[in-house]
PDB file of C-alpha atoms in Angstrom:
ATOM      1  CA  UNK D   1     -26.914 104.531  23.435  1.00  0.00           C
ATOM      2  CA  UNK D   2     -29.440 102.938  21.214  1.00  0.00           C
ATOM      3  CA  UNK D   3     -26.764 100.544  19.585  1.00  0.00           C
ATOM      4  CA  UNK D   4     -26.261  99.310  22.845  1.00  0.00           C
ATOM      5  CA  UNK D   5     -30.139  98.314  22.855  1.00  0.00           C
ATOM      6  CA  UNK D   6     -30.081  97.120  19.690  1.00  0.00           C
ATOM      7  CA  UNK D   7     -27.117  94.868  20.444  1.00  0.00           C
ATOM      8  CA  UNK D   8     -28.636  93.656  24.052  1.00  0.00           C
ATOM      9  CA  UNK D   9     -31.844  93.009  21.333  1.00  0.00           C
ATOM     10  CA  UNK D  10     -29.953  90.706  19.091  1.00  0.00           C
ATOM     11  CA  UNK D  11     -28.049  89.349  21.951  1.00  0.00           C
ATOM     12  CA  UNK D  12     -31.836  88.178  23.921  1.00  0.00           C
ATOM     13  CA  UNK D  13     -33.023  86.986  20.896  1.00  0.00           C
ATOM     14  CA  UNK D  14     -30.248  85.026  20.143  1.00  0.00           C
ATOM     15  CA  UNK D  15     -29.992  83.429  23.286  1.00  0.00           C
ATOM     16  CA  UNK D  16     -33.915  82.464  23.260  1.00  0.00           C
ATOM     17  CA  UNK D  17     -33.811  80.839  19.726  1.00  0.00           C
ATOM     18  CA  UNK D  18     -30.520  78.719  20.928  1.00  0.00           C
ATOM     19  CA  UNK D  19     -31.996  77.696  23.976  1.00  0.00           C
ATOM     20  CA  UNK D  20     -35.119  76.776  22.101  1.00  0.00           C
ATOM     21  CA  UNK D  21     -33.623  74.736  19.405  1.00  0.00           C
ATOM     22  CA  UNK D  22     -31.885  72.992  22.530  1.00  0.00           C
ATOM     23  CA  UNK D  23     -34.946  72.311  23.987  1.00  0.00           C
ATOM     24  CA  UNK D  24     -36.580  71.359  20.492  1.00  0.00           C
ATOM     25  CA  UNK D  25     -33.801  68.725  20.203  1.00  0.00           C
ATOM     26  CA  UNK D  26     -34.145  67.186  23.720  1.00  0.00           C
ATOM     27  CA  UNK D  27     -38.078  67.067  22.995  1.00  0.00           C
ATOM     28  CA  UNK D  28     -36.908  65.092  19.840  1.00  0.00           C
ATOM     29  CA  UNK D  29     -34.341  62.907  21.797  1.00  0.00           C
ATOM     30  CA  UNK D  30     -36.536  62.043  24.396  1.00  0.00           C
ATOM     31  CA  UNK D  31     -39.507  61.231  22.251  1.00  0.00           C
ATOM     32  CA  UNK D  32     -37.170  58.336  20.394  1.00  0.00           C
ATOM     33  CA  UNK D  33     -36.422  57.183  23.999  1.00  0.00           C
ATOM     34  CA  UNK D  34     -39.928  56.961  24.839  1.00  0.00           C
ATOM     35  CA  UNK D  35     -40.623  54.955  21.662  1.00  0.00           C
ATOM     36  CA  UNK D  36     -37.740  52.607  22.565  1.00  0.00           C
ATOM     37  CA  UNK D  37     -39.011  48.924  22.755  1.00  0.00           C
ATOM     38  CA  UNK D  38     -37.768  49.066  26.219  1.00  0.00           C
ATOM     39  CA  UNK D  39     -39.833  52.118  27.918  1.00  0.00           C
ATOM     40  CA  UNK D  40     -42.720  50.740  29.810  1.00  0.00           C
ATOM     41  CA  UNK D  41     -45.663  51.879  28.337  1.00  0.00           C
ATOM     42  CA  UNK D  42     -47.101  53.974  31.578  1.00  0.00           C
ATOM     43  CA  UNK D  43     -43.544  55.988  31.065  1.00  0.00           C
ATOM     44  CA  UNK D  44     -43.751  56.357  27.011  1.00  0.00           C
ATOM     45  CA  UNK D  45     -47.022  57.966  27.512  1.00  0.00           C
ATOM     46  CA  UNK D  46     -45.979  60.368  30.265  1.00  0.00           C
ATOM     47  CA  UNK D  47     -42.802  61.432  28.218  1.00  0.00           C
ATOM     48  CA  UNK D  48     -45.035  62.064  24.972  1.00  0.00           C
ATOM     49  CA  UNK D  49     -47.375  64.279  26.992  1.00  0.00           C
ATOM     50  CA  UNK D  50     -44.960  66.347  28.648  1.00  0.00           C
ATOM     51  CA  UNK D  51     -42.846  66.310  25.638  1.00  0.00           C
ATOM     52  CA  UNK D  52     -46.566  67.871  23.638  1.00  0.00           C
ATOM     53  CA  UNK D  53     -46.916  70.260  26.457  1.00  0.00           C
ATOM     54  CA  UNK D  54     -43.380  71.926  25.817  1.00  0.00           C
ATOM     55  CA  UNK D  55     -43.953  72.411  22.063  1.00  0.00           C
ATOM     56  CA  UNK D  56     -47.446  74.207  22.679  1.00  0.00           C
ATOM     57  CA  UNK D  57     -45.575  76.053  25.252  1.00  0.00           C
ATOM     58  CA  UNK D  58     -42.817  76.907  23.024  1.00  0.00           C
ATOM     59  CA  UNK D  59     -45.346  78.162  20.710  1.00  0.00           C
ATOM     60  CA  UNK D  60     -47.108  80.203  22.838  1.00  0.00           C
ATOM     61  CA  UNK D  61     -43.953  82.096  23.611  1.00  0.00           C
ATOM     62  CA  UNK D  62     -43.120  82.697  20.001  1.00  0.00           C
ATOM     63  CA  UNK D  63     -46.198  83.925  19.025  1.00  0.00           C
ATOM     64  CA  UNK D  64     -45.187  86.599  21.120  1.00  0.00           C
ATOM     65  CA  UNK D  65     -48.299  87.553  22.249  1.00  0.00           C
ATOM     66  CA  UNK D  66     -47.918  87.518  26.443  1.00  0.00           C
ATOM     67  CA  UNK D  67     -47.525  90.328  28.575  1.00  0.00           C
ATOM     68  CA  UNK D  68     -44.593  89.656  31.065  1.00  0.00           C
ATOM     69  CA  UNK D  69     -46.433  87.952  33.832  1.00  0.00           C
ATOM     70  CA  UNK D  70     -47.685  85.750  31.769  1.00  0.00           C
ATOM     71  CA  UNK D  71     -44.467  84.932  29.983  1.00  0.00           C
ATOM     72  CA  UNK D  72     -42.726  84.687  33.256  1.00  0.00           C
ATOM     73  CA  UNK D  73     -45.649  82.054  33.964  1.00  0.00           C
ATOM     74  CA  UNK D  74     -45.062  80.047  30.672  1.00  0.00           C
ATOM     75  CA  UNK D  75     -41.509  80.073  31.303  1.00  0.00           C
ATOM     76  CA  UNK D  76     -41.977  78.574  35.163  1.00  0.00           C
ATOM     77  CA  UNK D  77     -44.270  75.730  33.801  1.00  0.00           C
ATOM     78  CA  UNK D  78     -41.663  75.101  31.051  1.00  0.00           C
ATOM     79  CA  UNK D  79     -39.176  74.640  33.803  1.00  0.00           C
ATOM     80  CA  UNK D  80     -41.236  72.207  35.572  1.00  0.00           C
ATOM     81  CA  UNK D  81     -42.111  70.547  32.628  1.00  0.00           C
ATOM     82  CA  UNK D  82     -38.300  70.008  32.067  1.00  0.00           C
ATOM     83  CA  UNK D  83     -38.069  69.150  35.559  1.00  0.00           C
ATOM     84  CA  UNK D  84     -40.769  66.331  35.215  1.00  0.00           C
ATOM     85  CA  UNK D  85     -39.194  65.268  31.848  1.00  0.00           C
ATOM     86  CA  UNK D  86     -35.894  64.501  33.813  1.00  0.00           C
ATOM     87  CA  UNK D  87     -37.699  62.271  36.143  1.00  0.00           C
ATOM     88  CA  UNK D  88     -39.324  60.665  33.370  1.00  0.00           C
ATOM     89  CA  UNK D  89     -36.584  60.450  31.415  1.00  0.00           C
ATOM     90  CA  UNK D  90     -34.380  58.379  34.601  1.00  0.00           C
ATOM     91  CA  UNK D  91     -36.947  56.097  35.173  1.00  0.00           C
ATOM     92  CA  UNK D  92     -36.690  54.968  31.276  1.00  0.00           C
ATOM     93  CA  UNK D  93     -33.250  54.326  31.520  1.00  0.00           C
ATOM     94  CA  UNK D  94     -33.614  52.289  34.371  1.00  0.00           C
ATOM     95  CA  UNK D  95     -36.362  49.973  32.613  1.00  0.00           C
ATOM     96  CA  UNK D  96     -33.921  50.021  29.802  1.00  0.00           C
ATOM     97  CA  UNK D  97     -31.025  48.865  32.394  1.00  0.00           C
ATOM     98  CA  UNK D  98     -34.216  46.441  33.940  1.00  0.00           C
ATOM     99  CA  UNK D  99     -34.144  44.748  30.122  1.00  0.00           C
ATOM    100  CA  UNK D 100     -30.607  43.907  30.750  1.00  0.00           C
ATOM    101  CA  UNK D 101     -30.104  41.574  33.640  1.00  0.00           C
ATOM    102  CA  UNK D 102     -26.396  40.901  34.936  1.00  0.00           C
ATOM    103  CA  UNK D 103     -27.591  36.785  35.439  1.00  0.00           C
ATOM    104  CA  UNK D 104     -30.186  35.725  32.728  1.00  0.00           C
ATOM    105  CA  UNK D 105     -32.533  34.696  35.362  1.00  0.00           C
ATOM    106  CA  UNK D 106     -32.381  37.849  37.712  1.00  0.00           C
ATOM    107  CA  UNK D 107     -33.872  40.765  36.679  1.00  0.00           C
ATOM    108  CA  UNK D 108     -32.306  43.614  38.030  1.00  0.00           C
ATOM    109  CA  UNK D 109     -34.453  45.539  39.999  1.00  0.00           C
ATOM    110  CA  UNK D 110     -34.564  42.339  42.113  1.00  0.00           C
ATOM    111  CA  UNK D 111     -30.325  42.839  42.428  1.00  0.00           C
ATOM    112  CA  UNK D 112     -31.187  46.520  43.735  1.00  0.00           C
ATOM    113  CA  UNK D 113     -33.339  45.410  46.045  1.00  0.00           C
ATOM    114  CA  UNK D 114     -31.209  42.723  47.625  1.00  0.00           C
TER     115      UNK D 114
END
C-alpha cells in the first residue's frame, strides 16, 4: 500500500515539474514575441507583466510553503494569468499581421474593417 503512495508521489511531482517547465518555456516564448519590433508597445508591456506575475507565482508554489486553499488560489490566478496571456498574446499577432499589408498602401486592419 505505501508503494502505491510513493508511486502516485513521484507520479504528482512529475507531472507539476513538466507542466512547469511548459509554462517556463511559453513565459520565454512569449516574452521574445513581446520584444518583437512589431508588438505595439501598450501590448509588450502587458505581456512582460503578466509574463513577471507567472514566474513569482511559479515560485511561490515551489517554495512549497501554502496550505491547500491557498495553493488552490495561486493555481486559479495562474490560470487566469494564462488566460490573459492568450489574449495578449492574439492581439500581438495581429499587429504583427497589421505590419504586413496585402496592398502597400492599405493597412490591414482597414481590409477587416471593410
Amino acid at each position: 500500500e505505501s508503494f502505491d503512495v510513493n508511486v502516485a508521489f513521484a507520479h504528482t511531482t512529475s507531472r507539476h515539474l513538466d507542466l512547469e517547465s511548459k509554462l517556463s518555456h511559453i513565459i520565454r516564448d512569449a516574452q521574445v514575441i513581446a520584444d518583437s519590433a512589431s508588438t505595439r508597445e501598450p501590448r509588450c508591456r502587458q505581456i512582460h507583466r503578466i509574463c513577471s506575475e507567472c514566474s513569482r507565482s511559479l515560485k511561490v508554489l515551489d517554495q512549497g510553503r501554502l496550505n491547500a486553499i491557498e495553493k488552490d488560489q495561486m493555481i486559479e490566478r495562474i490560470c487566469q494569468l494564462t488566460q490573459d496571456l492568450r489574449l495578449y498574446l492574439q492581439l500581438a499577432a495581429l499587429d504583427h499581421v497589421d505590419d504586413f499589408s496585402f496592398l502597400p498602401h492599405i493597412p490591414f486592419r482597414v481590409l477587416c474593417k471593410t
